CSV table of N, CA and C in Angstrom, one decimal:
chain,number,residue,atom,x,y,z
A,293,UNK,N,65.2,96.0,-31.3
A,293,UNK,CA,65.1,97.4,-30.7
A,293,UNK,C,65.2,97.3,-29.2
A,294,UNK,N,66.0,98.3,-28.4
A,294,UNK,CA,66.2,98.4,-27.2
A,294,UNK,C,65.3,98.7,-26.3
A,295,UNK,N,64.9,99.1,-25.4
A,295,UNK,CA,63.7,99.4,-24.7
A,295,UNK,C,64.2,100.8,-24.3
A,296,UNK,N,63.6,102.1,-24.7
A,296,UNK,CA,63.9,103.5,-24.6
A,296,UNK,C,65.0,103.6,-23.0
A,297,UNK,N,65.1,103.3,-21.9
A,297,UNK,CA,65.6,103.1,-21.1
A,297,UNK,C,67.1,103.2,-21.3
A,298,UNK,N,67.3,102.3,-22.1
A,298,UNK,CA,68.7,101.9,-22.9
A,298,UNK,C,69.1,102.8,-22.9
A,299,UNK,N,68.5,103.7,-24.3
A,299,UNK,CA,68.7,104.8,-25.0
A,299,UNK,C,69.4,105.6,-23.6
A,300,UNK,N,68.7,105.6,-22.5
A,300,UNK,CA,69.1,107.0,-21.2
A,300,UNK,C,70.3,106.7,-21.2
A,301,UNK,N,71.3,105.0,-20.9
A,301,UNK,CA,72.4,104.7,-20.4
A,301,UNK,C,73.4,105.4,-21.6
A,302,UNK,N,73.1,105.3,-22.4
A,302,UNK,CA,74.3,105.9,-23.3
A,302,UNK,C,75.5,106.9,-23.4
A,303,UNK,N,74.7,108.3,-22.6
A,303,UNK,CA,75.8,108.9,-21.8
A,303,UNK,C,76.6,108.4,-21.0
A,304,UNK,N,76.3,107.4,-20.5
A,304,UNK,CA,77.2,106.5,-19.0
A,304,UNK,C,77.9,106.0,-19.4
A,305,UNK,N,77.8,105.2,-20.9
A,305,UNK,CA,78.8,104.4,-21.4
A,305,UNK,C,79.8,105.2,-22.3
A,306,UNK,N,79.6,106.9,-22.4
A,306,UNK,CA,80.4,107.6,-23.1
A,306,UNK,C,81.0,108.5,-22.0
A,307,UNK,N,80.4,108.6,-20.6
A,307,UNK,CA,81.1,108.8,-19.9
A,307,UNK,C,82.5,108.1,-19.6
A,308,UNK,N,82.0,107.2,-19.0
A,308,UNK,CA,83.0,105.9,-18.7
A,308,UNK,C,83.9,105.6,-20.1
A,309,UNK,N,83.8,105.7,-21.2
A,309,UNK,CA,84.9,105.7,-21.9
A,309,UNK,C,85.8,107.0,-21.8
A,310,UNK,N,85.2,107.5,-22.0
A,310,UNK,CA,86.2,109.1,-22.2
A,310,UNK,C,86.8,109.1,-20.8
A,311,UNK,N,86.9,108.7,-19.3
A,311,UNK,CA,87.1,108.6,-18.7
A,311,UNK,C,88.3,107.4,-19.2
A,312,UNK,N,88.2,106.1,-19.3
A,312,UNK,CA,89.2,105.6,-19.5
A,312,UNK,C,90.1,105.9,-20.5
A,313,UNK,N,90.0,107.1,-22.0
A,313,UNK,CA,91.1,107.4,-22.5
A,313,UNK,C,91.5,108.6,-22.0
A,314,UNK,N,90.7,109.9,-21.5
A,314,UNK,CA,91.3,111.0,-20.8
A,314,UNK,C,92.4,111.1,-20.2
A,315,UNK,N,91.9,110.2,-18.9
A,315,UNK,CA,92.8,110.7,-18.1
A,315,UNK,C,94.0,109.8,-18.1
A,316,UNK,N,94.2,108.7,-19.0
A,316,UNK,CA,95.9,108.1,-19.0
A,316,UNK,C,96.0,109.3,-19.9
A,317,UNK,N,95.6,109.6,-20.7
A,317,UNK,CA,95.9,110.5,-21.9
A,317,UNK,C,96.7,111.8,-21.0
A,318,UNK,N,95.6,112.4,-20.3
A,318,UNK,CA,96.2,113.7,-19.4
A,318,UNK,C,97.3,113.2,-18.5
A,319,UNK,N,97.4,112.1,-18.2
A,319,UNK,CA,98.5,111.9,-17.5
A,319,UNK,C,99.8,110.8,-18.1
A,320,UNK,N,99.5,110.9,-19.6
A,320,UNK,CA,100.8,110.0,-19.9
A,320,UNK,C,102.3,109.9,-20.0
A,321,UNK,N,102.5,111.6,-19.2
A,321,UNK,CA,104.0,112.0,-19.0
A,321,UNK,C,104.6,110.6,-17.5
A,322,UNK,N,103.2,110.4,-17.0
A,322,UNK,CA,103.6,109.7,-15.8
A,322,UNK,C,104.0,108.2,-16.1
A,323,UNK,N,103.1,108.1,-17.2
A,323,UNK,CA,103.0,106.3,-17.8
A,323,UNK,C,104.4,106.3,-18.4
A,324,UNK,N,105.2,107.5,-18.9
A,324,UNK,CA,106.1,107.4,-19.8
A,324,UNK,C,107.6,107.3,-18.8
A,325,UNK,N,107.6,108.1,-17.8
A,325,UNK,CA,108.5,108.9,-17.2
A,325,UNK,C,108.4,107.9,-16.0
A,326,UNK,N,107.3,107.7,-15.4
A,326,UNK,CA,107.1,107.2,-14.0
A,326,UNK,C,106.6,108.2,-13.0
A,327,UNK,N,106.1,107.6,-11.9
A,327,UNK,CA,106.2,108.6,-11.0
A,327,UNK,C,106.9,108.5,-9.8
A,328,UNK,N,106.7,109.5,-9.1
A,328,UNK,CA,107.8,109.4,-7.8
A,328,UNK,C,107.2,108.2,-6.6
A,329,UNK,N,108.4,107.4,-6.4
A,329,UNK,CA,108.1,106.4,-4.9
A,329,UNK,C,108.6,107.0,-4.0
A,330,UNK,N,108.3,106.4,-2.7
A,330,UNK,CA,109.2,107.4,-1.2
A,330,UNK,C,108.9,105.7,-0.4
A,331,UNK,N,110.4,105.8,0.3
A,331,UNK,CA,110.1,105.3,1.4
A,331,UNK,C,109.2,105.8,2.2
A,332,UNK,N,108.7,104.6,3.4
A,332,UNK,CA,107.8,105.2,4.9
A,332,UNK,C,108.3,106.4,5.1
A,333,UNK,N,109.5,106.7,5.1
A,333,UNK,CA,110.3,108.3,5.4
A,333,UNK,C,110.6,109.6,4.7
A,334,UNK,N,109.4,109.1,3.8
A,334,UNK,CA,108.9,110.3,2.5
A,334,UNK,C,110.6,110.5,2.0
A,335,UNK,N,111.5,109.4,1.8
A,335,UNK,CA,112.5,109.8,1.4
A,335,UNK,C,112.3,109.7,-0.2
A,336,UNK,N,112.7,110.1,-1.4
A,336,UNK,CA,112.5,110.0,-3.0
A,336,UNK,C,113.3,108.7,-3.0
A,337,UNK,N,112.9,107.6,-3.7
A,337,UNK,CA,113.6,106.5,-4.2
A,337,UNK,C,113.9,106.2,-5.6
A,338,UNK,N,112.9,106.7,-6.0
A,338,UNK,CA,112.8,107.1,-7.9
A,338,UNK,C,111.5,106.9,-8.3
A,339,UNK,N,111.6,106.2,-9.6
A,339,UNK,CA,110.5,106.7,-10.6
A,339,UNK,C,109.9,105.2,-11.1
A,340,UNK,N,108.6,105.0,-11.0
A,340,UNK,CA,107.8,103.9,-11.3
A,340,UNK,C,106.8,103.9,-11.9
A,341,UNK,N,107.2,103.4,-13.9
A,341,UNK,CA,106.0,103.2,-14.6
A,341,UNK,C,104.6,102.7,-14.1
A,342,UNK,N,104.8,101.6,-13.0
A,342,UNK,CA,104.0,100.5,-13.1
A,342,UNK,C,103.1,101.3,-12.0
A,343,UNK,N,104.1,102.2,-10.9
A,343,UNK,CA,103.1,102.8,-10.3
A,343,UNK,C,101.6,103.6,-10.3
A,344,UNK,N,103.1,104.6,-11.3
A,344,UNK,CA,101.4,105.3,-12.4
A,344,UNK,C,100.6,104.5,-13.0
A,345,UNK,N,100.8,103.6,-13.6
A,345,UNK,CA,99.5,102.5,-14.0
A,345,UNK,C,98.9,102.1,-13.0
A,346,UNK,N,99.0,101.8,-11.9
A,346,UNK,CA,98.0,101.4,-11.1
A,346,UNK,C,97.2,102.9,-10.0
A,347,UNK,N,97.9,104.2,-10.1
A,347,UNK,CA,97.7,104.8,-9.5
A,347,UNK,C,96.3,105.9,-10.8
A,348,UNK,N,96.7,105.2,-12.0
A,348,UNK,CA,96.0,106.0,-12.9
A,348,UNK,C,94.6,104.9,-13.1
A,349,UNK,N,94.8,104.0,-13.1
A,349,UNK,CA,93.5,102.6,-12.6
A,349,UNK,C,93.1,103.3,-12.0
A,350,UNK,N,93.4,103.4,-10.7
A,350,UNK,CA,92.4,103.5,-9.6
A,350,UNK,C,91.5,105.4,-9.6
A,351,UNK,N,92.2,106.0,-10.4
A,351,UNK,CA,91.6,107.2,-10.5
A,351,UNK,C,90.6,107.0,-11.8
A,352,UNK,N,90.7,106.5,-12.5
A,352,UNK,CA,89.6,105.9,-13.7
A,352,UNK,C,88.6,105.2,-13.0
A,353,UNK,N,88.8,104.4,-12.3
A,353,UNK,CA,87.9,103.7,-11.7
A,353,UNK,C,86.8,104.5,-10.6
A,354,UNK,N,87.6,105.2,-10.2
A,354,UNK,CA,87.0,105.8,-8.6
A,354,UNK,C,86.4,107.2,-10.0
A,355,UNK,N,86.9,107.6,-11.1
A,355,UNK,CA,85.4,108.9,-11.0
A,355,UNK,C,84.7,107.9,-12.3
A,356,UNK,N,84.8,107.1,-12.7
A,356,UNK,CA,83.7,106.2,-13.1
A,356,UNK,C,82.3,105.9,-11.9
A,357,UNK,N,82.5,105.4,-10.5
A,357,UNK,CA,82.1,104.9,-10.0
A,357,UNK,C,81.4,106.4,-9.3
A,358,UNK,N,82.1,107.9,-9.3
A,358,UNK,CA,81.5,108.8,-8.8
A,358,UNK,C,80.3,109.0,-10.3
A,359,UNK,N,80.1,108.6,-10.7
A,359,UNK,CA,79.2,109.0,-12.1
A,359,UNK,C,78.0,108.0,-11.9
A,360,UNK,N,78.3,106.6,-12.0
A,360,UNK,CA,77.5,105.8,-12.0
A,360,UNK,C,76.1,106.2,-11.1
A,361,UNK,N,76.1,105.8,-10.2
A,361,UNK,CA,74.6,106.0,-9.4
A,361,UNK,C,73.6,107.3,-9.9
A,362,UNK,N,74.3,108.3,-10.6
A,362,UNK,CA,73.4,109.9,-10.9
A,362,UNK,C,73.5,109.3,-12.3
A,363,UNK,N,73.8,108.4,-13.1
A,363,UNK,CA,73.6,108.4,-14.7
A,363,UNK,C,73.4,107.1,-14.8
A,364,UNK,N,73.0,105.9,-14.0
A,364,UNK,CA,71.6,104.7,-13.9
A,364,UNK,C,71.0,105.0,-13.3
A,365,UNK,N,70.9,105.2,-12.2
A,365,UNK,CA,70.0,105.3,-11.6
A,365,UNK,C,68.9,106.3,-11.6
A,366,UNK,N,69.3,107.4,-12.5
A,366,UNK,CA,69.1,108.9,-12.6
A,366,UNK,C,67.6,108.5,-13.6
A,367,UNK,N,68.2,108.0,-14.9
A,367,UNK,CA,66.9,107.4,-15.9
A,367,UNK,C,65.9,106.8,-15.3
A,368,UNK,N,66.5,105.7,-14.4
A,368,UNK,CA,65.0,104.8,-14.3
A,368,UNK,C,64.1,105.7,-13.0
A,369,UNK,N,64.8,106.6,-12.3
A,369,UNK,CA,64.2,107.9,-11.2
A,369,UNK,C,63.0,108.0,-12.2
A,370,UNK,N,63.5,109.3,-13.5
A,370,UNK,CA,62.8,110.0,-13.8
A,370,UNK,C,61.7,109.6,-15.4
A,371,UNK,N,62.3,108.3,-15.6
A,371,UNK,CA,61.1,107.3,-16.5
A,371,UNK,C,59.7,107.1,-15.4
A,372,UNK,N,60.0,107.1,-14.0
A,372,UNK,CA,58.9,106.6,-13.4
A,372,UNK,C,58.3,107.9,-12.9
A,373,UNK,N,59.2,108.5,-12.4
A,373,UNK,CA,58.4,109.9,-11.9
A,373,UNK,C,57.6,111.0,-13.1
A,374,UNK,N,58.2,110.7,-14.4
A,374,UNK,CA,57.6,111.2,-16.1
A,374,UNK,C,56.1,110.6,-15.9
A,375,UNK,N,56.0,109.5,-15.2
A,375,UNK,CA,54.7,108.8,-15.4
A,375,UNK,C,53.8,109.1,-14.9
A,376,UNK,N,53.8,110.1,-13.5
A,376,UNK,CA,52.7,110.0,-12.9
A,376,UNK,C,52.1,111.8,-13.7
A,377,UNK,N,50.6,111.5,-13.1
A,377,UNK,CA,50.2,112.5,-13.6
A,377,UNK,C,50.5,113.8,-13.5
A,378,UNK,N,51.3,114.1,-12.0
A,378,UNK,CA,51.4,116.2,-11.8
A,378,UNK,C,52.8,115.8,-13.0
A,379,UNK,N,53.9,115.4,-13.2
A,379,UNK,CA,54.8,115.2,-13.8
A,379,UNK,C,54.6,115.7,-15.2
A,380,UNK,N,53.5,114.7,-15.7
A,380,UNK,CA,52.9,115.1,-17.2
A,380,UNK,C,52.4,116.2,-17.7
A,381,UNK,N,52.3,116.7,-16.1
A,381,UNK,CA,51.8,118.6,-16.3
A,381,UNK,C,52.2,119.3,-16.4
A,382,UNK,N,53.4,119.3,-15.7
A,382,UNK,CA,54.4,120.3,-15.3
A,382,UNK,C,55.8,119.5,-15.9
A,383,UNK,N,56.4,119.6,-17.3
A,383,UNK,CA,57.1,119.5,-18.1
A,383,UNK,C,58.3,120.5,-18.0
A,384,UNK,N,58.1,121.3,-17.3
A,384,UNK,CA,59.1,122.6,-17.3
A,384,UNK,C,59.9,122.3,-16.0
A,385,UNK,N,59.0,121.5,-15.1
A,385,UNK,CA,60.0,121.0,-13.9
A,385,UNK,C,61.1,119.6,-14.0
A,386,UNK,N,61.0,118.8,-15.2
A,386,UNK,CA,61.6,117.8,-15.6
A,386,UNK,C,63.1,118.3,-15.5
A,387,UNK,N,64.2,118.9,-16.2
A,387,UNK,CA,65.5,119.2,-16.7
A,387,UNK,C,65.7,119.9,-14.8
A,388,UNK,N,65.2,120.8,-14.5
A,388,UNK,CA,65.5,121.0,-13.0
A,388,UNK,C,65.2,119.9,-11.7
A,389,UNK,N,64.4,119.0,-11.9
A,389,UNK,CA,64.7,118.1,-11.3
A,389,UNK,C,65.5,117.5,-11.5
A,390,UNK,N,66.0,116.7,-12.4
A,390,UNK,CA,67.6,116.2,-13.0
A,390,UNK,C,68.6,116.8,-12.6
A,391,UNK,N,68.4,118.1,-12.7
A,391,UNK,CA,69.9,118.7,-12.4
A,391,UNK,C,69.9,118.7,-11.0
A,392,UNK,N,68.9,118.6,-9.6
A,392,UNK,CA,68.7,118.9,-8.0
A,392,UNK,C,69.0,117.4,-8.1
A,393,UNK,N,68.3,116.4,-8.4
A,393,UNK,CA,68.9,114.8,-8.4
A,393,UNK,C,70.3,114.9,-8.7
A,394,UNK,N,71.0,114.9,-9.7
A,394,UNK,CA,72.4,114.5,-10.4
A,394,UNK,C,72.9,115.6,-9.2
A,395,UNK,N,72.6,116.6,-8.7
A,395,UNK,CA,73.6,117.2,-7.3
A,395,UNK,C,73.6,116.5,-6.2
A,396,UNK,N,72.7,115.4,-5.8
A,396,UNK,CA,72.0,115.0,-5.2
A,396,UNK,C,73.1,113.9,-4.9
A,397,UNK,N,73.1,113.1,-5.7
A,397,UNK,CA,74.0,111.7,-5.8
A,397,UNK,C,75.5,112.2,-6.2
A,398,UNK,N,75.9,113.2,-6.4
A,398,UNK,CA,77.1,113.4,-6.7
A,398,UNK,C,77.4,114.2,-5.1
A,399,UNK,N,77.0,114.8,-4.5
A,399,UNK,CA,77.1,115.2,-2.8
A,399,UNK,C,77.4,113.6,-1.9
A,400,UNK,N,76.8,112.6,-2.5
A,400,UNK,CA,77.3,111.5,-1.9
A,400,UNK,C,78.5,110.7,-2.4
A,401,UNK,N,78.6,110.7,-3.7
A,401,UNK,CA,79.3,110.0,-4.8
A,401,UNK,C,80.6,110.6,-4.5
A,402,UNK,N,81.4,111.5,-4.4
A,402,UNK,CA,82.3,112.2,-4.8
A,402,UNK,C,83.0,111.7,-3.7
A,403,UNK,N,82.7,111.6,-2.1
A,403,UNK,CA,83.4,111.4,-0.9
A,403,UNK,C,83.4,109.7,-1.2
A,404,UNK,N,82.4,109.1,-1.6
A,404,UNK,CA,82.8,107.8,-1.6
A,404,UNK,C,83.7,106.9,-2.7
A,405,UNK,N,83.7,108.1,-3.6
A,405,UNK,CA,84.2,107.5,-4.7
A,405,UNK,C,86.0,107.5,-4.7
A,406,UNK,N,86.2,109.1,-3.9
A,406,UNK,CA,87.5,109.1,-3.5
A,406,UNK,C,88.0,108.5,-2.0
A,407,UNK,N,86.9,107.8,-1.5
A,407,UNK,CA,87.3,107.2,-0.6
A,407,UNK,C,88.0,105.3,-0.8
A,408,UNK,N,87.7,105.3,-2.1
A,408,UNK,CA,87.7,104.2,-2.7
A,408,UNK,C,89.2,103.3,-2.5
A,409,UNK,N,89.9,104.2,-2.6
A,409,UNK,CA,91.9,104.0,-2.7
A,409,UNK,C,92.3,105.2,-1.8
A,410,UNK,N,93.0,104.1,-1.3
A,410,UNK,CA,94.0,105.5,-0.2
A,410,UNK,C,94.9,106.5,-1.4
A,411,UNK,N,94.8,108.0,-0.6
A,411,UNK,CA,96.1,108.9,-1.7
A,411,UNK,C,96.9,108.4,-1.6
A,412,UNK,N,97.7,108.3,-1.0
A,412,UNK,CA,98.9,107.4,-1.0
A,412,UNK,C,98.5,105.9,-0.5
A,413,UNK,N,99.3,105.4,-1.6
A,413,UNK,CA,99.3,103.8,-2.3
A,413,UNK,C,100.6,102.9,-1.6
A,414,UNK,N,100.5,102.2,-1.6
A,414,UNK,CA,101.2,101.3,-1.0
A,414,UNK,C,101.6,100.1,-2.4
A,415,UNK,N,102.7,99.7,-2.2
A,415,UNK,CA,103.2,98.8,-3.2
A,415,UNK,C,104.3,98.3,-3.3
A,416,UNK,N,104.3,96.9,-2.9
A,416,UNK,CA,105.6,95.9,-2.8
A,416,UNK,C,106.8,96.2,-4.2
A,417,UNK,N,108.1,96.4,-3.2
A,417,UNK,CA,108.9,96.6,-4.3
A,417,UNK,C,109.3,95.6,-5.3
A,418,UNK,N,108.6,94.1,-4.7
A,418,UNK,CA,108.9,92.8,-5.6
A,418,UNK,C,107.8,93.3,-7.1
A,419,UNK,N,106.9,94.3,-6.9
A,419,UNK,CA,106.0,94.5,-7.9
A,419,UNK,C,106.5,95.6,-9.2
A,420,UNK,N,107.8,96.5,-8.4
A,420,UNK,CA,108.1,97.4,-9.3
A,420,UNK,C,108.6,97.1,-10.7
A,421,UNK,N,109.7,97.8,-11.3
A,421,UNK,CA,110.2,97.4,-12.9
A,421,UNK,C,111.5,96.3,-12.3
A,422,UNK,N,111.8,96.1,-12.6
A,422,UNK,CA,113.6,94.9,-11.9
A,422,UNK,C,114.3,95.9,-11.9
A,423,UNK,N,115.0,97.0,-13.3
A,423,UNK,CA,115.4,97.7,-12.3
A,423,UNK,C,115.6,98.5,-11.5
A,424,UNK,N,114.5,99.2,-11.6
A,424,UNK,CA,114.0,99.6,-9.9
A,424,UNK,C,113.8,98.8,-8.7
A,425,UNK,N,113.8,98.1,-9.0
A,425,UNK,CA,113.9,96.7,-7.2
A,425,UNK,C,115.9,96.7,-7.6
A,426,UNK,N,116.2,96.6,-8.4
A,426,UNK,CA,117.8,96.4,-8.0
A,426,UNK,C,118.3,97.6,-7.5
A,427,UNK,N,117.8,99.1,-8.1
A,427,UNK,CA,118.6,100.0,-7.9
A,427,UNK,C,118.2,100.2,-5.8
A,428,UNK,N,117.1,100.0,-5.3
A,428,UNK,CA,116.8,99.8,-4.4
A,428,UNK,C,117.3,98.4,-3.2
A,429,UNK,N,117.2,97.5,-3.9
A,429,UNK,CA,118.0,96.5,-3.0
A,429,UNK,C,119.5,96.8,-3.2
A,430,UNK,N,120.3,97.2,-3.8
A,430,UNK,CA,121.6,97.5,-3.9
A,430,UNK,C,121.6,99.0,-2.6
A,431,UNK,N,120.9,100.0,-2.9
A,431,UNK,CA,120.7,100.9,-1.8
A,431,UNK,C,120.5,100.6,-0.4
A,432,UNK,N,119.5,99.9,-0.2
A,432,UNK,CA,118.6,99.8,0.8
A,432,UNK,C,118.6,98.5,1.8
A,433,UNK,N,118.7,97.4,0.7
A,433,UNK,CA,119.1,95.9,0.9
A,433,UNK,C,117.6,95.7,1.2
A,434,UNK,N,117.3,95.1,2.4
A,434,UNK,CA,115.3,94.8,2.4
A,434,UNK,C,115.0,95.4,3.4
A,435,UNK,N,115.4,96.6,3.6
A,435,UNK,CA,115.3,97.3,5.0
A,435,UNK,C,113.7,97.6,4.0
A,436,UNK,N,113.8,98.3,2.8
A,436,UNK,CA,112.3,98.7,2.3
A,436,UNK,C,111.7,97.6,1.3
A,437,UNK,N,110.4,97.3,1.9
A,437,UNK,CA,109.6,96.2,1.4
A,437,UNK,C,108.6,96.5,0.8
A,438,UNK,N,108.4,98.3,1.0
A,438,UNK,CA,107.3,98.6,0.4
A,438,UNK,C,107.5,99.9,-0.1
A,439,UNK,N,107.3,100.4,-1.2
A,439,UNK,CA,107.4,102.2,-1.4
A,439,UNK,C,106.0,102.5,-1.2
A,440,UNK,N,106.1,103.6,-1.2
A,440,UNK,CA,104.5,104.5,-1.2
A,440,UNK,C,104.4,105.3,-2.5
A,441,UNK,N,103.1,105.8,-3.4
A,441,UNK,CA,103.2,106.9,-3.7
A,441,UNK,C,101.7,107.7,-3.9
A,442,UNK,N,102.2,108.7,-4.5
A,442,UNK,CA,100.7,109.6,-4.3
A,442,UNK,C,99.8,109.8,-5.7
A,443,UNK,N,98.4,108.8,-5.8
A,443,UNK,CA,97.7,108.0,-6.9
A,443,UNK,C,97.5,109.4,-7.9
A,444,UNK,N,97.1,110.4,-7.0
A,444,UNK,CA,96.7,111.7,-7.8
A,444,UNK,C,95.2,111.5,-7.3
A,445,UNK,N,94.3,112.7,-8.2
A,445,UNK,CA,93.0,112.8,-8.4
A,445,UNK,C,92.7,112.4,-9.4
């Protein structure tokens, strides 16, 4: 048997999943199709599976990490604050305190979470598909060593 505490994390770990099928899910026209690269000169160069997978990573990752601190940290808050005695009294203040907390940490969470990855990504064109580094070194030759593109939210 787990220790009731456990039991609290359970949303976090059904957060954090639904988070990792969602959003490739909502965005798997990008995984399929690619998305757009630009040179430094916001010029269009074309379209990069591999992009969106890393730009779709880092958006999985970054609102996982905006969740975490308000859904661990949030349980073991209000297991100890349940303990003391005005708490045990006032039962009707429990669910509003959660919700002024979980606003609490998401006022801080949201700016750092998106501060996590630049919107626009940076990425060696030796990393792209091959034929996209050929269609590009046949264009370009190694004038571009790096495309940019934009990760999303």
């Amino acid at each position: 048997r787990a220790p009731p505490l456990v039991g609290r994390w359970v949303p976090f770990a059904a957060v954090a999943a639904a988070n990792c099928v969602n959003i490739p899910m909502m965005r798997q026209q990008e995984l399929i199709q690619g998305i757009c690269v630009k040179d430094r000169n916001h010029n269009e160069i074309g379209h990069s599976r591999r992009a969106a997978a890393i730009g779709i990573t880092q958006v999985v990752v970054s609102r996982i990490t905006m969740a975490a601190p308000g859904m661990i940290l949030l349980p073991i808050i209000m297991e100890r604050l349940e303990k003391l005695h005005f708490m045990k009294k006032v039962k009707v203040l429990h669910a509003p305190l959660q919700v002024l907390l979980s606003g609490c940490f998401l006022i801080f969470m949201v700016p750092v979470a998106c501060g996590l990855f630049p919107q626009k990504c940076e990425l060696s064109v030796s990393y792209l598909e091959p034929e996209l580094q050929d269609t590009i070194k046949a264009k370009y030759g190694e004038l571009v060593p790096y495309v940019y593109f934009n990760k999303g939210l």
